[in-house]
Coordinates of C-alpha atoms in Angstrom, one line a residue:
M1 CA -0.1 0.1 -0.2
S2 CA 1.3 3.4 -0.8
K3 CA 1.1 6.2 1.8
V4 CA -2.0 8.3 1.4
R5 CA -1.1 12.1 0.9
S6 CA -4.0 13.9 0.2
Y7 CA -7.6 13.8 0.9
A8 CA -11.1 14.7 -0.1
F9 CA -13.6 15.3 2.7
V10 CA -17.3 15.4 1.4
F11 CA -20.4 16.0 3.5
V12 CA -24.0 16.4 2.8
C13 CA -25.1 20.2 3.0
Q14 CA -29.1 20.0 2.7
A15 CA -31.4 22.8 3.2
G16 CA -33.0 23.2 6.6
V17 CA -31.5 21.7 9.6
L18 CA -28.0 20.4 8.0
E19 CA -27.1 23.7 7.0
N20 CA -25.7 25.0 10.3
K21 CA -24.2 21.6 11.2
A22 CA -22.4 21.4 7.6
L23 CA -21.1 24.9 8.2
L24 CA -19.7 24.1 11.4
L25 CA -17.9 21.1 10.3
A26 CA -16.7 22.8 7.3
A27 CA -15.2 25.6 9.3
S28 CA -13.7 23.2 11.6
L29 CA -11.9 21.1 8.7
K30 CA -10.7 24.6 7.2
R31 CA -9.4 25.5 10.8
F32 CA -7.6 21.9 11.6
L33 CA -6.7 20.0 8.3
R34 CA -2.9 20.2 8.0
C35 CA -2.6 17.7 4.8
E36 CA -3.2 18.2 1.1
H37 CA -7.1 18.2 0.9
E38 CA -10.2 19.7 -0.8
L39 CA -13.7 20.1 0.7
I40 CA -16.8 19.3 -1.4
A41 CA -20.3 20.2 0.0
A42 CA -22.7 17.4 -1.6
V43 CA -26.0 19.4 -1.9
P44 CA -29.0 17.1 -2.7
S45 CA -31.2 17.7 -5.9
P46 CA -34.0 18.3 -7.3
A47 CA -34.7 21.3 -5.0
A48 CA -38.2 20.4 -5.2
R49 CA -37.6 17.8 -3.2
W50 CA -34.7 18.6 -1.1
G51 CA -35.0 22.8 -1.0
T52 CA -32.6 25.3 -1.8
L53 CA -29.7 26.2 0.4
A54 CA -29.9 29.9 2.0
A55 CA -27.9 32.4 0.1
D56 CA -25.6 32.9 3.3
T57 CA -24.9 29.3 3.5
T58 CA -23.9 29.1 -0.2
A59 CA -21.5 32.2 0.4
L60 CA -20.1 30.6 3.6
L61 CA -19.2 27.4 1.6
H62 CA -17.3 29.2 -0.9
D63 CA -15.8 31.3 1.6
L64 CA -14.6 28.2 3.4
G65 CA -13.2 26.8 -0.1
C66 CA -15.7 24.0 -0.2
R67 CA -16.5 22.8 -3.9
I68 CA -20.3 22.8 -4.2
E69 CA -21.7 19.2 -6.0
P70 CA -25.2 18.7 -6.5
I71 CA -26.1 14.8 -5.8
T72 CA -29.2 12.8 -6.5
N73 CA -30.4 10.3 -4.2
L74 CA -30.0 7.0 -6.2
V75 CA -31.3 4.4 -3.4
A76 CA -34.7 5.2 -2.7
D77 CA -37.0 7.9 -2.5
D78 CA -37.9 7.2 1.1
Y79 CA -34.4 6.8 2.4
P80 CA -32.9 10.3 2.7
I81 CA -29.6 8.6 4.1
G82 CA -29.2 7.4 0.6
N83 CA -27.6 10.8 -0.1
K84 CA -24.4 9.7 1.7
I85 CA -23.9 7.0 -0.6
S86 CA -23.9 9.4 -3.8
C87 CA -21.3 11.5 -2.0
M88 CA -18.9 8.6 -2.5
L89 CA -19.5 8.6 -6.1
L90 CA -18.3 12.0 -6.6
K91 CA -14.8 12.5 -8.4
T92 CA -11.7 13.7 -7.0
T93 CA -8.0 13.9 -8.0
M94 CA -7.0 13.1 -4.0
D95 CA -5.7 9.9 -2.7
R96 CA -8.8 9.2 -0.4
L97 CA -12.5 10.3 -0.8
V98 CA -13.8 10.6 2.9
F99 CA -17.2 10.9 3.6
I100 CA -18.0 12.6 7.0
D101 CA -21.6 13.3 8.4
S102 CA -22.4 16.9 8.8
D103 CA -22.8 16.5 12.6
I104 CA -19.0 15.9 13.1
L105 CA -16.5 18.2 14.2
L106 CA -12.6 18.0 13.7
T107 CA -11.7 19.1 17.0
G108 CA -7.7 19.2 16.5
P109 CA -4.9 19.5 13.9
F110 CA -5.3 16.1 11.4
D111 CA -2.2 15.3 8.9
G112 CA -3.2 11.7 7.9
D113 CA -3.1 8.6 9.9
P114 CA -1.6 5.1 8.7
A115 CA -5.1 3.5 8.9
F116 CA -6.0 5.7 5.8
D117 CA -3.5 3.9 3.5
F118 CA -5.9 1.0 3.6
P119 CA -8.3 1.1 0.4
V120 CA -11.2 1.4 3.1
A121 CA -11.3 2.7 6.5
A122 CA -14.1 3.3 9.3
K123 CA -14.9 2.8 12.8
A124 CA -16.9 -0.2 13.8
V125 CA -20.6 0.6 15.2
D126 CA -21.2 2.1 18.5
L127 CA -23.7 -0.5 19.4
A128 CA -24.2 -3.9 17.9
N129 CA -28.0 -3.7 17.2
L130 CA -28.0 -6.4 14.3
T131 CA -26.1 -9.5 15.5
E132 CA -28.1 -12.5 13.9
Y133 CA -26.5 -14.8 11.8
R134 CA -29.4 -15.2 9.3
Q135 CA -29.7 -11.7 9.1
W136 CA -26.3 -11.1 7.8
R137 CA -26.5 -14.3 5.6
R138 CA -29.3 -12.8 3.8
A139 CA -27.4 -9.5 3.4
Y140 CA -24.2 -10.8 1.7
A141 CA -26.7 -13.4 -0.4
A142 CA -28.1 -10.3 -1.7
M143 CA -24.7 -9.8 -3.7
K144 CA -24.3 -13.6 -4.2
L145 CA -21.9 -13.7 -1.6
K146 CA -21.0 -16.0 1.4
L147 CA -21.0 -14.6 5.2
P148 CA -17.1 -14.2 5.9
D149 CA -15.5 -15.1 9.0
D150 CA -14.4 -11.9 9.7
R151 CA -15.3 -10.2 13.0
V152 CA -15.2 -6.4 14.5
A153 CA -16.0 -5.1 17.8
S154 CA -18.7 -2.7 18.8
T155 CA -16.9 0.5 20.0
V156 CA -19.1 1.2 23.0
Y157 CA -19.2 -2.5 24.7
G158 CA -16.6 -4.5 22.7
Q159 CA -19.1 -6.7 21.5
L160 CA -17.7 -9.2 18.6
V161 CA -19.9 -9.0 15.7
H162 CA -20.0 -9.8 12.0
P163 CA -18.5 -6.4 9.9
Y164 CA -20.3 -3.7 11.0
F165 CA -19.4 0.0 10.6
N166 CA -20.7 3.3 11.7
A167 CA -21.2 5.2 8.5
G168 CA -20.5 8.5 9.7
L169 CA -16.9 8.9 8.6
I170 CA -15.9 6.5 5.8
A171 CA -12.5 6.8 3.8
A172 CA -11.9 4.8 0.5
D173 CA -9.9 4.8 -2.5
P174 CA -11.8 7.2 -5.0
T175 CA -10.4 4.4 -7.6
S176 CA -11.8 1.2 -6.2
G177 CA -15.1 1.3 -7.2
F178 CA -16.3 1.4 -3.6
G179 CA -19.0 3.9 -4.3
D180 CA -20.6 2.0 -6.9
A181 CA -20.3 -1.4 -4.9
W182 CA -22.0 0.4 -2.1
L183 CA -24.8 1.7 -3.9
E184 CA -25.3 -1.6 -5.8
S185 CA -25.2 -3.3 -2.3
C186 CA -28.0 -1.0 -0.8
R187 CA -30.1 -1.5 -3.5
R188 CA -30.0 -5.2 -3.6
I189 CA -30.1 -5.7 0.0
D190 CA -33.2 -3.1 0.0
A191 CA -35.3 -5.5 -2.4
K192 CA -34.1 -8.8 -0.2
W193 CA -36.5 -10.2 2.4
G194 CA -35.9 -11.0 6.0
V195 CA -33.2 -8.5 6.7
R196 CA -34.3 -6.1 9.5
L197 CA -33.4 -2.4 10.4
K198 CA -33.0 -1.5 7.0
R199 CA -34.6 1.6 7.7
P200 CA -32.4 3.5 8.8
H201 CA -29.7 1.4 9.1
L202 CA -29.3 0.0 5.1
D203 CA -26.3 2.2 4.4
Q204 CA -24.5 0.5 7.5
I205 CA -25.7 -3.0 6.8
A206 CA -24.6 -2.6 2.7
L207 CA -21.2 -1.2 3.5
P208 CA -19.3 -4.6 4.9
V209 CA -21.1 -6.5 2.0
A210 CA -19.6 -3.5 -0.7
I211 CA -16.3 -4.1 0.9
K212 CA -16.4 -7.9 0.8
K213 CA -17.7 -7.9 -2.7
L214 CA -14.2 -5.9 -3.9
K215 CA -12.2 -8.1 -1.7
L216 CA -10.9 -4.9 -0.2
P217 CA -8.6 -5.0 2.9
Y218 CA -9.9 -2.8 5.5
A219 CA -9.1 -0.9 8.7
C220 CA -11.0 -0.6 11.6
L221 CA -10.5 3.2 12.9
D222 CA -10.7 3.8 16.9
E223 CA -12.9 6.1 18.6
R224 CA -10.9 9.0 18.2
Y225 CA -12.0 9.2 14.3
N226 CA -16.4 9.2 14.9
Y227 CA -16.4 9.4 18.8
P228 CA -20.2 8.9 19.8
V229 CA -20.8 12.1 22.0
H230 CA -24.2 11.2 21.9
I231 CA -23.3 8.0 24.2
K232 CA -20.5 8.8 26.0
A233 CA -19.2 12.0 27.5
I234 CA -15.7 13.0 26.5
D235 CA -12.9 12.1 28.5
Y236 CA -10.7 15.3 28.4
A237 CA -7.4 13.3 29.2
R238 CA -8.3 11.6 25.9
P239 CA -10.3 13.8 23.7
P240 CA -11.5 12.7 20.3
L241 CA -10.4 14.0 16.8
F242 CA -13.8 13.6 15.0
A243 CA -16.5 14.2 17.4
H244 CA -19.8 12.8 16.2
Y245 CA -22.5 14.9 18.4
H246 CA -25.7 14.1 16.3
S247 CA -27.7 17.1 17.7
P248 CA -27.3 20.6 19.0
P249 CA -28.0 19.7 23.1
V250 CA -25.3 17.1 22.9
L251 CA -22.9 19.8 21.3
R252 CA -23.9 22.3 23.9
R253 CA -23.0 19.8 26.8
E254 CA -19.4 19.5 26.1
P255 CA -17.1 22.4 27.1
M256 CA -14.8 21.3 24.5
L257 CA -17.1 21.4 21.6
V258 CA -18.8 24.6 22.7
D259 CA -15.3 26.4 22.8
L260 CA -14.2 25.2 19.2
A261 CA -17.9 26.2 18.0
R262 CA -17.5 29.5 19.4
D263 CA -14.2 30.0 18.0
L264 CA -15.3 29.2 14.9
C265 CA -18.2 31.7 15.3
N266 CA -15.5 34.5 16.4
E267 CA -13.5 33.7 13.1
R268 CA -16.1 34.1 10.8
P269 CA -19.2 36.6 11.5
A270 CA -21.4 35.2 8.8
L271 CA -21.2 32.0 10.5
K272 CA -21.9 33.5 14.1
Q273 CA -25.0 35.4 12.8
R274 CA -26.4 32.4 11.5
I275 CA -25.6 30.4 14.8
E276 CA -27.4 33.4 16.8
A277 CA -30.4 33.0 14.8
D278 CA -31.0 29.4 15.4
P279 CA -32.9 28.6 18.9
E280 CA -31.2 25.1 18.8
Y281 CA -27.7 26.6 18.5
A282 CA -28.0 30.2 20.1
P283 CA -27.2 29.0 23.9
L284 CA -23.8 28.3 22.3
L285 CA -22.8 31.9 22.4
T286 CA -24.7 32.9 25.5
S287 CA -24.4 30.3 27.9
G288 CA -22.1 29.3 30.4
V289 CA -20.8 26.4 29.0
G290 CA -17.3 26.4 27.8
G291 CA -14.5 28.9 28.4
A292 CA -14.4 31.7 25.7
V293 CA -17.5 33.8 26.3
V294 CA -18.9 35.2 29.5
A295 CA -22.4 34.5 30.2
P296 CA -24.8 37.4 30.9
A297 CA -25.3 37.8 34.3
A298 CA -28.3 36.1 36.0
A299 CA -30.5 38.3 38.0
G300 CA -28.8 39.2 41.3
T301 CA -25.7 37.2 40.7
A302 CA -22.4 38.1 38.9
A303 CA -21.6 37.1 35.2
L304 CA -19.9 33.4 35.4
Q305 CA -16.1 33.2 35.4
P306 CA -14.7 31.5 32.6
S307 CA -12.9 27.9 33.5
S308 CA -9.1 27.7 34.5
P309 CA -7.0 26.4 32.0
H310 CA -5.4 24.4 34.5
R311 CA -8.5 22.6 35.9
T312 CA -10.5 20.1 34.2
P313 CA -13.5 21.7 32.8
T314 CA -15.9 19.3 33.9
P315 CA -15.4 18.4 37.9
E316 CA -17.3 15.4 38.6
L317 CA -18.1 13.4 41.8
I318 CA -19.7 10.2 42.2
I319 CA -20.9 9.9 45.7
T320 CA -21.8 6.5 47.0
G321 CA -21.7 4.2 50.3
F322 CA -23.7 2.4 52.6
P323 CA -27.2 3.4 52.7
R324 CA -27.7 5.4 55.7
S325 CA -24.0 6.3 56.3
G326 CA -24.1 9.9 56.0
T327 CA -24.3 10.4 52.1
S328 CA -27.3 12.7 52.1
Y329 CA -25.5 14.8 55.0
L330 CA -22.2 15.0 52.8
C331 CA -24.4 16.0 50.1
N332 CA -25.6 18.9 51.9
L333 CA -22.3 20.1 53.1
L334 CA -20.9 20.0 49.5
H335 CA -23.7 22.2 48.4
R336 CA -22.9 24.8 50.8
Y337 CA -20.3 25.9 48.2
E338 CA -21.3 28.4 45.6
N339 CA -19.5 26.6 43.0
C340 CA -21.1 23.3 43.7
V341 CA -23.9 21.2 43.0
V342 CA -24.9 17.8 44.3
L343 CA -28.0 16.1 43.0
N344 CA -29.1 13.6 45.4
E345 CA -30.4 10.2 43.7
P346 CA -31.7 11.5 40.6
D347 CA -33.9 9.6 38.6
G348 CA -31.8 9.9 35.4
I349 CA -29.0 7.7 36.5
S350 CA -31.2 4.6 37.3
R351 CA -31.8 3.3 33.6
P352 CA -28.2 3.3 32.6
L353 CA -27.2 1.7 36.0
R354 CA -29.7 -1.1 35.2
K355 CA -29.4 -1.4 31.3
E356 CA -26.0 -0.6 30.2
L357 CA -23.0 -3.1 30.5
I358 CA -20.6 -0.1 30.9
P359 CA -22.9 2.9 32.3
Y360 CA -21.8 5.5 30.0
G361 CA -25.1 7.1 30.0
V362 CA -24.6 8.0 33.6
G363 CA -21.6 10.2 32.5
A364 CA -24.1 11.5 29.8
F365 CA -26.8 12.6 32.4
Y366 CA -23.7 14.6 34.1
R367 CA -23.0 16.5 31.2
D368 CA -26.7 17.2 30.3
Q369 CA -27.2 18.4 33.8
R370 CA -24.1 20.8 33.7
R371 CA -25.7 22.4 30.6
E372 CA -29.2 22.9 32.2
I373 CA -27.7 24.5 35.0
L374 CA -25.3 26.9 32.9
E375 CA -28.1 27.6 30.4
R376 CA -30.2 28.8 33.5
R377 CA -33.0 26.0 33.3
P378 CA -34.5 24.5 36.3
I379 CA -33.6 20.9 37.3
L380 CA -34.6 18.3 39.9
N381 CA -33.2 17.6 43.5
K382 CA -34.1 16.7 46.8
L383 CA -34.8 19.7 48.8
K384 CA -35.7 20.7 52.3
D385 CA -36.5 24.4 52.9
G386 CA -35.0 25.4 49.7
K387 CA -31.6 23.5 50.4
V388 CA -30.2 19.9 49.3
T389 CA -31.6 17.6 52.1
D390 CA -29.4 16.2 54.4
E391 CA -31.8 13.6 55.3
T392 CA -33.8 11.7 52.6
M393 CA -36.1 10.2 55.0
E394 CA -37.7 13.8 55.7
A395 CA -37.5 14.9 52.1
N396 CA -37.3 11.9 49.2
E397 CA -39.2 13.9 46.6
Q398 CA -37.6 15.5 43.6
T399 CA -38.3 19.2 43.2
Q400 CA -37.6 21.7 40.7
Y401 CA -35.0 24.3 41.3
L402 CA -32.6 26.6 39.8
P403 CA -29.2 26.4 41.4
A404 CA -26.6 29.0 41.0
V405 CA -22.8 28.6 40.0
T406 CA -20.1 31.1 39.7
S407 CA -17.7 29.6 37.0
R408 CA -18.0 27.1 34.4
D409 CA -15.9 24.8 35.8
F410 CA -18.4 24.4 38.8
V411 CA -18.1 20.8 40.7
L412 CA -20.9 18.5 39.8
G413 CA -21.5 15.6 41.9
V414 CA -24.3 12.9 42.0
K415 CA -25.4 10.7 44.9
S416 CA -26.5 7.1 44.7
P417 CA -25.5 4.8 47.6
L418 CA -26.7 1.2 46.1
G419 CA -26.8 2.4 42.5
F420 CA -23.1 3.3 42.1
L421 CA -21.8 1.0 44.9
S422 CA -23.1 -1.8 42.7
R423 CA -21.4 -0.8 39.7
L424 CA -18.0 0.8 40.9
P425 CA -15.8 -1.1 38.2
A426 CA -18.1 0.0 35.7
M427 CA -18.4 3.4 36.8
R428 CA -14.8 4.0 36.6
R429 CA -14.5 3.0 33.1
A430 CA -17.5 5.1 32.3
M431 CA -16.1 8.4 34.1
P432 CA -12.2 8.0 34.5
A433 CA -11.6 11.3 35.7
A434 CA -14.7 11.6 38.1
K435 CA -13.7 11.4 41.9
L436 CA -15.3 8.3 43.7
I437 CA -16.4 9.2 47.3
V438 CA -17.6 6.5 49.4
C439 CA -19.1 7.0 52.8
I440 CA -18.9 4.2 55.9
R441 CA -20.3 4.0 58.7
N442 CA -20.2 1.2 61.7
P443 CA -22.4 -1.7 61.3
F444 CA -24.3 -1.1 64.3
D445 CA -25.7 2.3 63.5
V446 CA -26.1 1.6 59.8
I447 CA -28.5 -1.5 60.5
A448 CA -30.1 0.5 63.0
S449 CA -31.1 3.2 60.7
W450 CA -32.2 0.4 58.2
K451 CA -34.7 -1.1 60.7
T452 CA -36.0 2.3 61.4
T453 CA -36.5 4.2 57.8
F454 CA -37.1 2.9 54.4
S455 CA -38.9 -0.8 54.3
H456 CA -36.5 -2.1 51.2
L457 CA -33.7 -1.5 53.9
L458 CA -35.4 -3.2 57.0
S459 CA -36.1 -6.4 54.8
A460 CA -32.9 -6.5 53.1
D461 CA -34.7 -8.6 50.5
V462 CA -31.9 -8.9 48.1
K463 CA -34.2 -10.9 45.6
K464 CA -36.2 -7.9 44.6
M465 CA -33.5 -5.5 44.4
S466 CA -32.4 -3.9 41.1
H467 CA -29.4 -2.1 42.7
G468 CA -27.4 -3.9 45.0
G469 CA -29.4 -7.0 44.7
L470 CA -30.1 -10.1 42.4
R471 CA -32.0 -8.3 39.9
D472 CA -28.8 -6.2 38.9
P473 CA -28.0 -8.3 35.5
F474 CA -24.3 -7.2 35.6
L475 CA -23.4 -8.8 38.6
S476 CA -20.2 -10.7 38.7
D477 CA -20.3 -14.6 39.2
R478 CA -18.9 -13.8 42.7
Q479 CA -21.1 -11.1 43.4
R480 CA -23.9 -13.3 42.3
R481 CA -23.1 -16.3 44.7
A482 CA -22.6 -13.9 47.7
L483 CA -26.1 -12.3 47.1
V484 CA -27.8 -15.6 46.7
D485 CA -26.3 -16.8 50.0
V486 CA -27.7 -13.5 51.6
G487 CA -30.9 -14.0 49.8
Q488 CA -31.3 -17.5 51.3
L489 CA -31.1 -16.4 54.6
K490 CA -34.7 -16.3 56.5
N491 CA -34.2 -14.4 59.4
P492 CA -33.8 -10.6 58.5
A493 CA -31.5 -9.9 61.2
W494 CA -28.9 -12.1 59.9
R495 CA -30.1 -11.2 56.3
R496 CA -29.2 -7.5 57.1
A497 CA -25.9 -8.3 58.5
A498 CA -25.0 -10.2 55.7
W499 CA -26.1 -7.5 53.2
W500 CA -24.1 -5.2 55.0
R501 CA -20.7 -7.3 54.8
Y502 CA -21.7 -7.8 51.1
L503 CA -21.6 -4.2 50.6
A504 CA -18.6 -3.6 52.4
D505 CA -16.9 -6.2 50.5
Q506 CA -17.7 -4.0 47.4
I507 CA -16.2 -1.1 49.2
L508 CA -12.8 -3.0 49.9
D509 CA -12.7 -4.3 46.3
A510 CA -13.0 -0.6 45.1
V511 CA -10.5 0.6 47.3
A512 CA -7.9 -2.0 46.7
M513 CA -8.3 -1.4 42.8
S514 CA -7.9 2.2 43.4
G515 CA -4.6 2.1 45.0
G516 CA -5.9 2.8 48.6
A517 CA -8.3 4.9 50.1
N518 CA -6.9 8.3 49.8
A519 CA -5.7 8.2 46.3
G520 CA -7.6 11.1 45.4
S521 CA -8.7 12.1 42.0
A522 CA -6.6 8.9 40.8
G523 CA -8.8 6.6 43.1
L524 CA -11.2 6.7 45.8
I525 CA -12.0 8.7 48.7
V526 CA -13.6 7.0 51.6
V527 CA -15.0 9.3 54.1
P528 CA -15.8 7.9 57.6
Y529 CA -19.3 9.2 58.9
T530 CA -17.6 10.4 62.2
Q531 CA -14.9 12.5 60.2
A532 CA -17.6 13.8 58.2
V533 CA -19.2 15.0 61.2
T534 CA -16.4 16.1 63.8
D535 CA -14.0 17.3 61.0
P536 CA -16.2 18.3 58.2
M537 CA -13.6 20.7 56.9
S538 CA -11.0 18.2 56.4
V539 CA -13.3 15.9 54.1
M540 CA -14.2 19.0 52.2
G541 CA -10.5 19.7 51.5
R542 CA -9.9 16.1 50.3
I543 CA -12.8 16.1 48.2
F544 CA -12.0 19.5 46.4
E545 CA -8.7 19.3 45.7
G546 CA -7.7 20.5 42.6
F547 CA -11.1 21.8 41.9
N548 CA -12.8 25.1 42.3
P549 CA -15.9 25.1 44.9
G550 CA -16.0 28.7 45.4
T551 CA -16.4 30.2 48.8
L552 CA -18.9 28.8 51.4
R553 CA -22.6 30.2 51.2
E554 CA -23.0 29.4 54.8
P555 CA -20.8 28.0 57.3
I556 CA -19.7 24.1 58.0
E557 CA -19.0 24.0 61.7
P558 CA -18.1 20.4 63.7
S559 CA -20.9 18.3 65.0
T560 CA -21.4 15.6 67.4
V561 CA -21.9 12.2 66.4
R562 CA -25.2 10.7 66.9
A563 CA -25.3 7.2 68.1
G564 CA -28.2 6.4 65.6
K565 CA -31.1 4.7 66.7
R566 CA -29.2 1.6 68.3
D567 CA -32.3 1.0 70.5
A568 CA -33.9 -0.5 67.4
L569 CA -31.5 -3.5 67.5
D570 CA -32.3 -6.4 69.3
A571 CA -30.2 -9.2 70.6
E572 CA -30.5 -11.0 67.3
D573 CA -29.5 -7.9 65.6
L574 CA -26.5 -7.6 67.9
Q575 CA -25.5 -11.3 67.5
A576 CA -25.5 -11.0 63.7
I577 CA -23.4 -8.0 63.2
R578 CA -21.0 -9.5 65.8
A579 CA -20.7 -12.8 64.1
V580 CA -21.1 -11.5 60.3
C581 CA -20.0 -7.8 60.1
L582 CA -17.3 -7.1 62.6
P583 CA -14.2 -8.8 61.1
T584 CA -15.1 -6.9 57.8
A585 CA -15.9 -3.8 59.6
A586 CA -12.4 -3.8 61.2
L587 CA -10.9 -3.8 57.7
L588 CA -12.6 -0.6 57.1
G589 CA -12.0 0.8 60.4
V590 CA -15.3 1.0 61.4
A591 CA -15.7 -1.3 63.9
Q592 CA -17.4 1.0 66.5

């Protein structure tokens, strides 16, 4: 294979919602491409079907150096995605023709990659939604081909599947005949019975079939090329090169992309005018997200300060621990800082924790909430007297409110004792830069509180629990065996003690994997209840190290440790705790 030295980037610019996406993409390509290249804006025709571009869009495309080419959908009238196949039929003198979805941004310099030396290069699908052998056999049979032995790994969860690519970014040798083969594959598969998901995924189903038809070697690109921002929050330690954001709300939740969009608008006043006039995009230029533009002052408050270039733009806290170990109390303390917001068991984290092998949806939820706060939209939280509750037994309902922060890099925390504690290794994978905060407390006070508060804690019936129980589909074999043992105990006192010990084991495992209980941002911070109560400021210092929490809105004073409700413990409880819990409690340092 010869080294690729020049690239033609082609994208669809269709009248309407795609215009601003295409213009932002073209501006990002113009800014960051460091290789020999040409930019091609493919405009669907006829205008009676697809509309006519606005005059300022056409002018901007010319200003960005784009070659404007008309294309016709040759796949099917009811399949507008077919326009991208026509893009790969365009002529170019460049070494590679690269189709790129309009809702992608190039975020940094690109001067080529050895993977593009292959005749075809694309990223595997984000999620494997078509895995059945019969489906793929029929798809290949439509082109009179046998199903190959090849496999690729989906990029979100790593599932091995038949070759299946995300068609958002595809590079191909323009002399290979790939465009014609892709079109033929689409048409034949579309006419084939028994292949599901042809709407909307016909293009992606046909893509590997076309590669096989031409017997082309191919390269699987990594997630830097076509990163699924709509599924996974950006890890700022390893940012993507081509960020696939799909929609304006997703674009607006990532500071890195907001800053880029603002810079592109500042460089091109005509682009800025279009973005300001679009309600979906206008908050990019007026909200507190990002770091390039200071937001207007909210009523009665100062304007938001920009993020520090030396800090992460998205400081995040994952707060968990034993139920009734002081997690809500800690949330209340953290929320007293003017530049910190902590959400107490929000509904938005439940589904990804229950449904996702790696709960990337939790990280996306954090970014969504950050966007809402900075765009001054109400969010839900558990409040008491207008403040984040320090006791969920007294205030367990979600209420709308409008938290105020002082800078764009405000600290955002979410608390979920059972939800997060059961998924700590997966949470670390999903949110590698977040600090993990684990609250611990001695088994006597924890179990006494279980007996006098919520029914699911009183019963400790792990057979009925989705979080922290046997209904969790992502339990390891070891976890499942341990919970089965807990669930088989008929006596509630012994079942509660066994469940406390199980949860303690999850904490000990997390501490060991994180390099110690005080590993800080690189690992996990353990917060004993007694320390949170008697020495709260030292706890705040550990948690906020490297972050910008601002100043206190109200003072934090040391208090006296309450002995809980130990009179609720009977002789059976005490014996069960001594026999089952105390050896493990000693390892955590909470035996008393």
